[in-house]
Amino acid sequence: MFRRERSIPLRGSAAALCNNLSVLQLPVRNLTHFGVVHGPSAQLLSAAPEGVPLAQRQLQAKEGAGVSPPLITQVHWCVLPFRVLLVLTSHRGIQMYESDGSVMVYWHALDAGDASLVQAVFARGIAASGHFICVGMWSGRVLVFDIPAKGPNIVLSEELAGHQTPITDIATEPAQGQDCVADMVTADDSGLLCVWQSGPEFKLLTRIPGFGVPCPSVQLWQGTVAAGYGNGQVRLYEASTGTLHVQIDAHARAICALDLAPELLSAAEDTFVHIWQLSRSPEGGYIEVEHCHGECVPDTQVCGARFCDPSGSSFAVTGYDLAEILRFSSM
Amino acid sequence: MSVRTLPLLFLNLGGEMLYILDQRLRAQNIPGDKARKVLNDIISTMFNRKFMEELFKPQELYSKKALRTVYDRLAHASIMRLNQASMDKLYDLMTMAFKYQVLLCPRPKDVLLVTFNHLDAIKGFIQDSPTILHQVDETFQQLTEIYGGLSAGEFQLIRQTLLIFFQDLHIRVSIFLKDKVQNSNGRFVLPVSGPLPWGTKVPGLVRTFNNKGEEVRKVEFKHGGSYVAAPKEGSFELYGDRVLKLGTNMYSVNRPMETHMSGASENLAAQTQESIAPNPLAKEELNLLARLIGGMEIKKPSGPEPGFRLNLFTTDEEEEQAALTRPEELFYEVINIQATQDQQTNEELARIMGEFEILDQPRRSASKGDDLLAMMDEL
């Protein structure tokens, strides 16, 4: 059972995007950082354990050419071996900052070269994999940036081709060992998932086809891919083979966010957040899913949701048009 | 965001505008032939081919200021006049209605069905004018061509673009409050029951499969809502059962039209940011706007047909009062083209006007550019 905790007020309401909440847990400093996209700006704020807001900062999307100011598509903290960077993607490019958002260390402008007049050009989907940061593009390409231990000498090392439609989300986890080398999964608007092995050169391991709906959110845990789809379904696949293991008719509207803590959290536009327990069955070794908890956030089109601590005993939610971060913790 | 959003935004807002004007014309007992003329003039201006061509070009959404300017012109495309307060209220009602429709669309693609609902109703207003009917059908064709083949992902982007446009608008509308589709804090009610989107199964089932793809386990869980599968998919044909009610005329019975201003604005900082920041992009937007409005062939009120003023409020005093008490953060700033001062804009507009075909009807004034500028300055 979860109870509602004190909300954290936001300067601007959350935009109707998917994966619109990033959380950076800093247990050593007893702080949690939150990142939410408002539109042309994103808000970062840090809070103490009871949700007391301590500091906040707003970041703007860079380069204002065109009729309206460029919109941000996602904000996400990337935890690398020696540093943490904050990455912001927009319709103009990719901005990388030191983790508190104080200094921009890198700017990559999007090249709209191949885009036809009718295609929207943007970057979306951000994840850290070892000392790389991977960012998805409207074209389906995934840019791989090599990040040094410190300083701004960030280099675009590779461009991955695997998708033909805009990337929606990217998920990574440290490789599990000999049996499973898959450590990154990318998802796109057609619902296609690509499973990769990271390295000086990334290798495409498997493709998991879509079925006509976008896959806005994806997670990777112990060799299992968890994917949330536009028709409200959550599916779990074996990362190395692409075999479907679990199919959940989880939500009544499009899923907008997933998180793994070791529990799985799914949030959708139907106002619900569900928490699922994942385990491996002793006999077959395959994944088992059990529903733990459902939370209705009344009249709120949820657009982001994340666990706030490693054990999954608390989570935070953002909603379209809502100028606060809602918090829940287990009793 | 999506560069395919403007036509949907424009047509649906236009449709809501017509529903409201139709109801007010009847409520104010405007003679049938005058009322019909007003609606015919507005509809024929909306669906004018040149205008539609400009509208359907892939482009980013205009700012709220710019879009409001387009509707100001449209509302004055005939013998009817609206005071500032009434125009403000009309725009409030239009935008909140379409915001509601977009938010409640079960699937992102359903926004196309909402658009078709508006077009179906518009055709009802002009049944006796075959020329305008044909224009509307052509627009229908264009919508099908452009949107018929878009993927679910592209519709999701369109939906997100529209919602970003409507972000932070929480004006309370009486008819919504009465029907309990809007809460007293201005937020819309999102029901957790009713028909599901086409293609979504009833939540509540967990199915487990083995390595051979055989189902090995099936467990139900309590999902918290009370949903039923959609009976059928709405029709995307020229004629057909849309199934979805969003976008149909909710004013057809005599419904109250009040809006409530107090407590309507939230996130003041975010909103005023948009309206007061000096806009260095204004010139480019102005040019785009000039092209769009340039395509509207506005007929000047002519001959013996006297104009009349439509009031969106119940009395003139109410209208005056509304004008005085409108909260500052909800002022719609309308783009002001300084005809005499900005020589370049003047020439640009005159050139654009010159590009369009000569109307069959004789022009009344010497310079088309002056016409448009003069009318815009009156706003």
Coordinates of N, CA, C and O in Angstrom, one line a residue, chain A residues 10-18 37-39 58 60 64-69 71-73 91-92 117-122 124 189-190 212-214 216 230-233 238 241 243-255 269-272 274 276 284 286-291 294 296 298-302 320-323, chain B residues 1-4 58-63 99 102-108 151-154 156-157 159-170 183 187-193 195-197 199-213 216-217 219 221-225 227 266-267 269-270 273 279 281 284-285 288:
Chain A
L10 N 6.1 23.0 -8.8 CA 6.9 23.3 -10.0 C 6.6 24.7 -10.4 O 5.5 25.2 -10.3
R11 N 7.6 25.4 -11.0 CA 7.4 26.7 -11.6 C 6.5 26.7 -12.8 O 5.7 27.6 -13.0
G12 N 6.6 25.6 -13.6 CA 5.8 25.5 -14.8 C 5.2 24.1 -14.8 O 5.8 23.2 -14.3
S13 N 4.1 24.0 -15.5 CA 3.4 22.7 -15.5 C 4.2 21.8 -16.4 O 5.0 22.2 -17.2
A14 N 3.9 20.5 -16.3 CA 4.6 19.5 -17.1 C 4.0 19.4 -18.5 O 2.8 19.5 -18.6
A15 N 4.8 19.3 -19.5 CA 4.3 19.2 -20.9 C 3.8 17.7 -21.2 O 4.2 16.8 -20.5
A16 N 2.9 17.6 -22.1 CA 2.3 16.3 -22.5 C 3.3 15.5 -23.3 O 3.0 15.2 -24.5
L17 N 4.4 15.1 -22.7 CA 5.4 14.3 -23.4 C 5.5 12.9 -22.7 O 4.9 12.8 -21.7
C18 N 6.2 12.0 -23.2 CA 6.4 10.7 -22.5 C 7.7 10.8 -21.8 O 8.5 11.6 -22.1
V37 N 10.1 18.5 -18.0 CA 10.0 19.4 -19.1 C 8.7 20.2 -19.1 O 7.6 19.6 -19.0
H38 N 8.8 21.5 -19.3 CA 7.6 22.4 -19.3 C 7.2 22.7 -20.7 O 6.0 22.7 -21.0
G39 N 8.2 22.8 -21.6 CA 7.9 23.2 -23.0 C 9.2 23.7 -23.6 O 10.0 22.9 -23.9
Q58 N 16.1 26.7 -14.0 CA 15.4 26.4 -15.3 C 16.4 26.5 -16.4 O 17.2 27.3 -16.5
Q60 N 16.8 26.5 -20.7 CA 16.1 26.8 -21.9 C 16.7 25.9 -23.0 O 17.8 25.6 -23.1
G64 N 17.1 29.8 -31.0 CA 15.7 30.2 -31.3 C 15.4 30.6 -32.7 O 14.8 31.6 -32.9
A65 N 15.8 29.8 -33.6 CA 15.5 30.1 -35.0 C 14.1 29.5 -35.3 O 13.7 28.5 -34.8
G66 N 13.4 30.2 -36.2 CA 12.0 29.6 -36.5 C 10.9 30.5 -35.9 O 11.2 31.4 -35.2
V67 N 9.7 30.1 -36.2 CA 8.6 30.9 -35.8 C 8.4 30.9 -34.3 O 8.0 31.9 -33.7
S68 N 8.5 29.7 -33.7 CA 8.3 29.6 -32.2 C 9.5 29.1 -31.5 O 10.4 28.5 -32.2
P69 N 9.7 29.4 -30.2 CA 10.8 28.9 -29.5 C 10.9 27.4 -29.6 O 9.8 26.7 -29.5
L71 N 11.1 23.5 -28.7 CA 10.6 22.8 -27.5 C 11.5 21.7 -27.1 O 12.2 21.0 -28.0
I72 N 11.6 21.4 -25.8 CA 12.4 20.4 -25.3 C 11.6 19.1 -25.3 O 10.4 19.1 -25.0
T73 N 12.3 18.0 -25.7 CA 11.5 16.7 -25.8 C 11.8 15.8 -24.5 O 10.9 15.1 -24.1
H91 N 14.1 20.2 -30.3 CA 13.9 20.2 -31.7 C 15.1 20.8 -32.4 O 15.1 20.9 -33.7
R92 N 16.1 21.3 -31.7 CA 17.2 21.9 -32.4 C 18.5 21.1 -32.1 O 19.4 21.1 -33.0
L117 N 10.1 17.9 -45.8 CA 9.4 19.0 -45.3 C 8.4 18.6 -44.2 O 8.1 19.4 -43.3
V118 N 7.9 17.4 -44.3 CA 6.8 17.1 -43.5 C 7.2 16.4 -42.2 O 6.4 16.1 -41.3
Q119 N 8.5 16.1 -42.1 CA 9.0 15.4 -40.9 C 9.4 16.4 -39.8 O 10.0 17.4 -40.1
A120 N 9.0 16.1 -38.6 CA 9.4 16.9 -37.5 C 10.8 16.5 -37.1 O 11.1 15.3 -37.1
V121 N 11.7 17.4 -36.9 CA 13.1 17.1 -36.6 C 13.3 17.3 -35.1 O 13.1 18.4 -34.6
F122 N 13.8 16.3 -34.4 CA 14.1 16.4 -33.0 C 15.0 15.2 -32.5 O 15.1 14.2 -33.2
R124 N 15.4 12.6 -29.2 CA 14.5 12.1 -28.1 C 15.0 10.7 -27.7 O 15.4 9.9 -28.6
D189 N 8.8 4.8 -32.6 CA 7.3 5.1 -32.8 C 6.6 4.0 -33.5 O 5.3 4.0 -33.5
S190 N 7.3 3.0 -34.1 CA 6.5 1.9 -34.8 C 6.4 0.8 -33.9 O 5.7 -0.2 -34.2
G212 N 2.2 -2.3 -34.7 CA 1.3 -1.2 -35.2 C 1.1 -0.1 -34.2 O 0.4 0.9 -34.5
V213 N 1.6 -0.2 -33.0 CA 1.5 1.0 -32.0 C 2.9 1.4 -31.6 O 3.8 0.6 -31.5
P214 N 3.0 2.7 -31.2 CA 4.3 3.1 -30.7 C 4.7 2.4 -29.4 O 3.8 2.0 -28.7
P216 N 6.4 4.0 -26.4 CA 7.0 5.2 -25.8 C 8.0 5.0 -24.7 O 8.7 5.9 -24.4
G230 N 1.6 2.0 -26.9 CA 0.5 3.0 -27.1 C -0.9 2.4 -26.9 O -1.8 3.2 -26.8
N231 N -1.0 1.1 -26.9 CA -2.4 0.6 -26.7 C -2.6 0.1 -25.2 O -3.5 -0.6 -24.9
G232 N -1.7 0.5 -24.3 CA -1.8 0.2 -22.9 C -1.2 -1.1 -22.5 O -1.3 -1.5 -21.3
Q233 N -0.6 -1.8 -23.4 CA 0.0 -3.1 -23.0 C 1.4 -2.9 -22.5 O 2.2 -2.1 -23.0
E238 N 12.7 -11.7 -23.5 CA 14.1 -12.1 -23.2 C 15.0 -11.2 -24.1 O 14.8 -11.2 -25.3
T241 N 17.2 -13.1 -26.9 CA 16.5 -13.8 -28.0 C 15.3 -13.1 -28.6 O 14.9 -13.4 -29.7
T243 N 12.4 -13.3 -27.3 CA 11.2 -14.1 -27.0 C 10.2 -13.4 -26.1 O 10.7 -12.8 -25.1
L244 N 9.0 -13.4 -26.4 CA 7.9 -12.8 -25.6 C 7.7 -13.7 -24.4 O 7.4 -14.9 -24.6
H245 N 7.8 -13.2 -23.2 CA 7.5 -14.0 -22.0 C 6.2 -13.6 -21.3 O 5.5 -14.4 -20.8
V246 N 6.0 -12.3 -21.2 CA 4.8 -11.9 -20.5 C 4.1 -10.8 -21.3 O 4.7 -9.9 -21.8
Q247 N 2.7 -10.8 -21.3 CA 2.0 -9.8 -21.9 C 0.9 -9.3 -20.9 O 0.1 -10.1 -20.4
I248 N 0.9 -8.0 -20.6 CA 0.0 -7.5 -19.6 C -0.9 -6.5 -20.3 O -0.5 -5.6 -20.9
D249 N -2.2 -6.7 -20.2 CA -3.2 -5.7 -20.6 C -3.3 -4.7 -19.4 O -4.1 -4.9 -18.5
A250 N -2.4 -3.8 -19.3 CA -2.2 -3.1 -18.1 C -2.9 -1.8 -18.0 O -3.3 -1.3 -16.9
H251 N -3.1 -1.1 -19.1 CA -3.7 0.3 -19.0 C -4.8 0.5 -20.1 O -4.8 -0.2 -21.1
A252 N -5.6 1.5 -19.9 CA -6.7 1.8 -20.8 C -6.3 2.8 -21.8 O -7.1 3.1 -22.8
R253 N -5.1 3.4 -21.7 CA -4.7 4.4 -22.6 C -3.2 4.2 -22.9 O -2.6 3.3 -22.2
A254 N -2.6 5.0 -23.7 CA -1.2 4.9 -24.0 C -0.3 5.0 -22.8 O -0.5 5.9 -21.9
I255 N 0.7 4.1 -22.7 CA 1.6 4.1 -21.6 C 2.6 5.3 -21.9 O 3.0 5.5 -23.0
E269 N -1.7 7.4 -19.7 CA -2.6 8.6 -19.8 C -3.9 8.3 -19.2 O -4.8 9.1 -19.2
D270 N -4.2 7.0 -18.8 CA -5.5 6.7 -18.2 C -5.6 7.1 -16.7 O -6.5 6.7 -16.1
T271 N -4.6 7.8 -16.2 CA -4.5 8.3 -14.9 C -4.0 7.3 -13.8 O -3.9 7.6 -12.7
F272 N -3.7 6.1 -14.3 CA -3.2 5.1 -13.4 C -1.7 4.9 -13.4 O -1.0 5.0 -14.4
H274 N 0.7 1.7 -12.1 CA 0.7 0.3 -11.5 C 2.1 -0.1 -11.2 O 3.1 0.2 -11.8
W276 N 4.4 -3.6 -10.3 CA 4.4 -5.0 -10.6 C 5.7 -5.6 -10.0 O 6.8 -5.1 -10.1
G284 N 11.1 -23.0 -14.6 CA 11.5 -22.7 -16.0 C 12.5 -21.6 -16.1 O 13.1 -21.4 -17.2
Y286 N 11.8 -18.7 -16.2 CA 11.3 -17.5 -17.0 C 10.6 -16.5 -16.0 O 10.4 -16.8 -14.9
I287 N 10.4 -15.4 -16.6 CA 9.9 -14.2 -15.8 C 8.5 -14.4 -15.4 O 7.6 -14.8 -16.2
E288 N 8.2 -14.0 -14.1 CA 6.8 -14.0 -13.6 C 6.5 -12.6 -13.1 O 7.3 -12.0 -12.6
V289 N 5.3 -12.3 -13.4 CA 4.8 -10.9 -13.0 C 3.6 -11.0 -12.1 O 2.7 -11.7 -12.4
E290 N 3.6 -10.2 -11.1 CA 2.5 -10.1 -10.2 C 2.1 -8.7 -9.9 O 3.0 -7.9 -9.6
H291 N 0.9 -8.4 -10.0 CA 0.5 -7.0 -9.8 C 0.5 -6.7 -8.3 O 0.0 -7.5 -7.5
G294 N -2.0 -0.5 -7.5 CA -2.5 0.4 -8.5 C -2.9 1.7 -7.9 O -3.5 1.7 -6.8
C296 N -4.6 5.5 -8.6 CA -5.3 6.4 -9.6 C -4.9 7.8 -9.2 O -5.1 8.3 -8.0
P298 N -6.3 11.2 -9.8 CA -7.6 11.6 -10.4 C -7.4 12.7 -11.4 O -6.7 13.7 -11.2
D299 N -8.1 12.6 -12.5 CA -8.2 13.6 -13.6 C -6.8 14.1 -14.1 O -6.6 15.3 -14.5
T300 N -5.8 13.3 -14.0 CA -4.5 13.7 -14.4 C -4.0 12.8 -15.5 O -3.9 11.5 -15.3
Q301 N -3.6 13.4 -16.7 CA -3.0 12.6 -17.7 C -1.5 12.5 -17.3 O -0.8 13.4 -17.6
V302 N -1.2 11.4 -16.7 CA 0.2 11.2 -16.3 C 1.2 11.3 -17.5 O 0.9 10.7 -18.5
Y320 N 0.3 16.1 -17.2 CA 0.1 17.2 -18.1 C -0.7 18.3 -17.4 O -1.7 18.1 -16.8
D321 N -0.2 19.5 -17.5 CA -0.9 20.7 -17.0 C -0.8 20.8 -15.5 O -1.3 21.8 -14.9
L322 N -0.1 19.9 -14.9 CA 0.0 19.9 -13.4 C 1.3 20.6 -13.0 O 2.4 20.2 -13.5
A323 N 1.3 21.6 -12.1 CA 2.5 22.3 -11.7 C 3.0 21.8 -10.4 O 3.3 22.6 -9.5
Chain B
M1 N 7.9 20.5 -33.0 CA 6.8 19.5 -32.9 C 6.3 19.1 -34.3 O 6.9 19.5 -35.3
S2 N 5.1 18.5 -34.3 CA 4.6 18.1 -35.6 C 4.3 19.3 -36.5 O 3.7 20.3 -36.0
V3 N 4.6 19.2 -37.8 CA 4.3 20.3 -38.7 C 3.0 20.1 -39.5 O 2.8 20.7 -40.5
R4 N 2.2 19.1 -38.9 CA 1.0 18.8 -39.6 C -0.2 19.2 -38.7 O -1.3 18.7 -38.9
P58 N 3.1 22.2 -44.7 CA 3.7 21.8 -43.5 C 4.4 23.0 -42.8 O 5.2 23.6 -43.4
Q59 N 4.0 23.2 -41.6 CA 4.5 24.4 -40.8 C 4.3 24.2 -39.3 O 3.4 23.5 -38.9
E60 N 5.1 24.9 -38.6 CA 4.9 24.9 -37.1 C 3.6 25.6 -36.7 O 3.1 26.5 -37.5
L61 N 3.1 25.3 -35.6 CA 2.0 26.0 -35.1 C 2.3 27.5 -34.9 O 3.4 27.9 -34.4
Y62 N 1.3 28.3 -35.1 CA 1.4 29.8 -34.8 C 1.3 29.9 -33.3 O 0.9 29.1 -32.6
S63 N 1.7 31.1 -32.8 CA 1.5 31.4 -31.4 C 0.0 31.7 -31.2 O -0.7 31.9 -32.1
K99 N -9.7 21.9 -26.5 CA -8.7 21.3 -25.6 C -9.4 20.1 -24.9 O -8.7 19.0 -24.8
V102 N -9.5 17.2 -27.5 CA -8.2 16.5 -27.7 C -7.8 15.7 -26.5 O -7.3 14.5 -26.6
L103 N -8.0 16.2 -25.3 CA -7.6 15.5 -24.1 C -8.4 14.2 -23.9 O -7.9 13.2 -23.5
L104 N -9.7 14.2 -24.3 CA -10.5 13.1 -24.1 C -10.5 12.1 -25.3 O -11.1 11.0 -25.2
C105 N -9.8 12.4 -26.3 CA -9.7 11.5 -27.5 C -9.1 10.2 -27.0 O -8.0 10.1 -26.4
P106 N -9.8 9.0 -27.2 CA -9.3 7.8 -26.7 C -7.9 7.4 -27.4 O -7.0 7.0 -26.7
R107 N -7.9 7.5 -28.7 CA -6.6 7.3 -29.5 C -6.2 8.6 -30.1 O -7.0 9.4 -30.5
P108 N -4.9 8.8 -30.2 CA -4.5 10.0 -30.9 C -5.1 10.2 -32.3 O -5.5 11.3 -32.6
S151 N 1.0 7.4 -39.3 CA 1.1 6.3 -38.3 C 0.6 6.7 -37.0 O 0.4 7.9 -36.7
A152 N 0.4 5.7 -36.1 CA 0.0 6.0 -34.7 C 1.0 6.9 -34.0 O 0.6 7.8 -33.3
G153 N 2.3 6.7 -34.3 CA 3.3 7.5 -33.7 C 3.2 9.0 -34.2 O 3.4 9.9 -33.4
E154 N 2.9 9.2 -35.5 CA 2.8 10.6 -36.0 C 1.6 11.3 -35.4 O 1.6 12.4 -35.0
Q156 N 0.4 10.6 -32.4 CA 0.8 10.9 -31.0 C 1.6 12.2 -31.0 O 1.3 13.0 -30.1
L157 N 2.4 12.4 -31.9 CA 3.2 13.7 -32.0 C 2.2 14.9 -32.2 O 2.4 15.9 -31.5
R159 N -0.9 15.0 -31.3 CA -1.6 15.2 -30.1 C -0.8 15.9 -29.0 O -1.3 16.8 -28.4
Q160 N 0.5 15.5 -28.9 CA 1.4 16.2 -28.0 C 1.5 17.7 -28.4 O 1.5 18.6 -27.5
T161 N 1.6 18.0 -29.7 CA 1.8 19.3 -30.1 C 0.5 20.2 -29.8 O 0.7 21.3 -29.3
L162 N -0.6 19.6 -30.0 CA -1.9 20.3 -29.6 C -1.9 20.5 -28.1 O -2.3 21.6 -27.7
L163 N -1.6 19.5 -27.3 CA -1.7 19.7 -25.9 C -0.7 20.7 -25.4 O -1.0 21.5 -24.4
I164 N 0.5 20.8 -26.0 CA 1.4 21.9 -25.6 C 0.8 23.2 -25.9 O 1.0 24.2 -25.1
F165 N 0.1 23.3 -27.0 CA -0.5 24.6 -27.4 C -1.5 25.0 -26.4 O -1.7 26.2 -26.0
F166 N -2.3 24.1 -25.8 CA -3.3 24.4 -24.9 C -2.9 24.3 -23.4 O -3.7 24.5 -22.5
Q167 N -1.6 24.1 -23.2 CA -1.1 24.0 -21.8 C -1.4 25.2 -21.0 O -1.3 26.3 -21.4
D168 N -1.8 25.0 -19.7 CA -2.1 26.0 -18.8 C -3.4 26.8 -19.0 O -3.6 27.8 -18.3
L169 N -4.2 26.4 -19.9 CA -5.5 27.1 -20.1 C -6.5 26.4 -19.2 O -6.8 25.2 -19.4
H170 N -7.0 27.1 -18.2 CA -8.0 26.5 -17.3 C -9.3 27.4 -17.1 O -9.8 27.4 -16.1
N183 N -13.9 20.3 -13.6 CA -13.9 20.6 -12.1 C -13.9 22.1 -11.9 O -13.6 22.8 -12.7
R187 N -9.9 22.1 -14.2 CA -9.3 20.9 -14.9 C -10.4 20.0 -15.4 O -11.4 19.8 -14.7
F188 N -10.2 19.3 -16.5 CA -11.2 18.4 -17.0 C -11.2 17.1 -16.3 O -10.2 16.6 -15.8
V189 N -12.4 16.5 -16.3 CA -12.6 15.2 -15.6 C -12.1 14.1 -16.6 O -12.5 14.1 -17.8
L190 N -11.2 13.3 -16.2 CA -10.8 12.1 -17.0 C -11.4 10.9 -16.4 O -11.0 10.4 -15.4
P191 N -12.5 10.4 -17.1 CA -13.2 9.3 -16.5 C -12.4 8.0 -16.5 O -11.6 7.8 -17.5
V192 N -12.6 7.1 -15.5 CA -11.9 5.8 -15.6 C -12.9 4.7 -15.9 O -12.7 3.6 -15.4
S193 N -13.8 5.0 -16.7 CA -14.8 4.0 -17.1 C -15.2 4.3 -18.5 O -14.8 5.3 -19.1
P195 N -16.0 3.3 -22.8 CA -15.4 2.5 -23.9 C -13.9 2.8 -24.0 O -13.5 3.9 -23.8
L196 N -13.2 1.8 -24.4 CA -11.8 1.9 -24.5 C -11.4 2.4 -25.9 O -12.3 2.3 -26.8
P197 N -10.2 2.8 -26.2 CA -9.8 3.2 -27.5 C -9.9 1.9 -28.4 O -9.7 0.8 -27.9
G199 N -8.6 -0.9 -30.4 CA -7.3 -1.5 -30.4 C -6.8 -1.8 -29.0 O -5.7 -2.4 -28.9
T200 N -7.4 -1.3 -28.0 CA -7.0 -1.5 -26.6 C -7.9 -2.5 -26.0 O -9.1 -2.4 -26.0
K201 N -7.2 -3.5 -25.3 CA -8.0 -4.5 -24.6 C -8.3 -4.1 -23.2 O -7.7 -3.2 -22.6
V202 N -9.4 -4.7 -22.6 CA -9.8 -4.3 -21.2 C -8.6 -4.7 -20.3 O -8.1 -5.8 -20.3
P203 N -8.1 -3.7 -19.5 CA -7.0 -4.0 -18.6 C -7.4 -5.0 -17.6 O -8.6 -5.1 -17.2
G204 N -6.4 -5.8 -17.1 CA -6.7 -6.7 -16.0 C -6.2 -8.1 -16.2 O -6.4 -9.0 -15.4
L205 N -5.4 -8.4 -17.3 CA -4.9 -9.7 -17.6 C -3.4 -9.8 -17.7 O -2.8 -8.9 -18.4
V206 N -2.8 -10.8 -17.1 CA -1.4 -11.0 -17.2 C -1.2 -12.4 -17.8 O -1.7 -13.4 -17.2
R207 N -0.6 -12.5 -19.0 CA -0.4 -13.8 -19.6 C 1.1 -14.1 -19.7 O 1.9 -13.2 -20.1
T208 N 1.5 -15.3 -19.3 CA 2.9 -15.7 -19.3 C 3.1 -16.8 -20.4 O 2.2 -17.7 -20.5
F209 N 4.2 -16.7 -21.1 CA 4.5 -17.7 -22.2 C 5.8 -18.4 -21.9 O 6.7 -17.8 -21.3
N210 N 5.9 -19.6 -22.4 CA 7.2 -20.2 -22.3 C 8.1 -20.0 -23.6 O 7.7 -19.2 -24.5
N211 N 9.2 -20.6 -23.6 CA 10.1 -20.4 -24.7 C 9.6 -20.8 -26.1 O 10.1 -20.3 -27.1
K212 N 8.6 -21.7 -26.0 CA 8.0 -22.1 -27.3 C 6.9 -21.2 -27.7 O 6.2 -21.5 -28.7
G213 N 6.6 -20.2 -26.9 CA 5.4 -19.3 -27.3 C 4.1 -19.8 -26.8 O 3.1 -19.3 -27.1
V216 N 1.5 -20.3 -20.6 CA 1.6 -21.2 -19.5 C 0.8 -20.7 -18.3 O 0.6 -21.5 -17.3
R217 N 0.4 -19.5 -18.3 CA -0.2 -19.0 -17.1 C -1.1 -17.8 -17.5 O -0.7 -17.0 -18.3
V219 N -3.4 -14.8 -15.4 CA -3.8 -14.3 -14.1 C -4.5 -13.0 -14.3 O -4.1 -12.2 -15.1
F221 N -5.9 -9.3 -12.6 CA -5.6 -8.4 -11.5 C -6.6 -7.2 -11.6 O -7.3 -7.0 -12.6
K222 N -6.8 -6.6 -10.4 CA -7.7 -5.5 -10.3 C -7.1 -4.2 -10.8 O -6.1 -3.7 -10.2
H223 N -7.6 -3.6 -11.9 CA -6.9 -2.5 -12.5 C -7.5 -1.1 -12.0 O -6.9 -0.1 -12.2
G224 N -8.7 -1.2 -11.3 CA -9.2 0.0 -10.7 C -10.2 0.8 -11.6 O -10.9 1.7 -11.1
G225 N -10.3 0.5 -12.8 CA -11.3 1.3 -13.7 C -12.4 0.4 -14.0 O -12.6 -0.7 -13.5
Y227 N -13.9 -0.4 -17.5 CA -13.9 -0.1 -18.9 C -14.6 -1.2 -19.7 O -14.7 -2.4 -19.3
E266 N -3.4 30.1 -13.9 CA -2.4 29.4 -13.0 C -1.1 29.6 -13.7 O -1.0 29.9 -14.9
N267 N -0.1 29.3 -12.9 CA 1.3 29.4 -13.5 C 1.5 30.8 -14.2 O 1.8 30.8 -15.3
A269 N 3.6 33.0 -14.0 CA 4.9 33.3 -14.5 C 5.1 32.7 -15.9 O 5.5 33.4 -16.8
A270 N 4.6 31.5 -16.1 CA 4.8 30.8 -17.4 C 4.0 31.5 -18.4 O 4.4 31.7 -19.5
Q273 N 5.2 35.1 -19.4 CA 6.4 34.9 -20.2 C 6.1 35.0 -21.6 O 6.8 35.6 -22.4
N279 N 9.2 39.9 -28.8 CA 9.3 38.8 -29.6 C 10.1 39.1 -30.9 O 9.6 39.7 -31.8
L281 N 10.9 37.2 -33.1 CA 10.5 36.4 -34.3 C 9.2 37.0 -34.9 O 8.7 36.5 -35.8
E284 N 8.9 37.4 -38.8 CA 8.7 36.2 -39.6 C 7.3 35.6 -39.4 O 6.6 35.2 -40.4
E285 N 6.8 35.6 -38.2 CA 5.4 35.2 -37.9 C 4.4 36.1 -38.7 O 3.4 35.6 -39.2
L288 N 4.2 35.1 -42.2 CA 3.4 33.9 -42.4 C 1.9 34.2 -42.3 O 1.1 33.7 -43.0

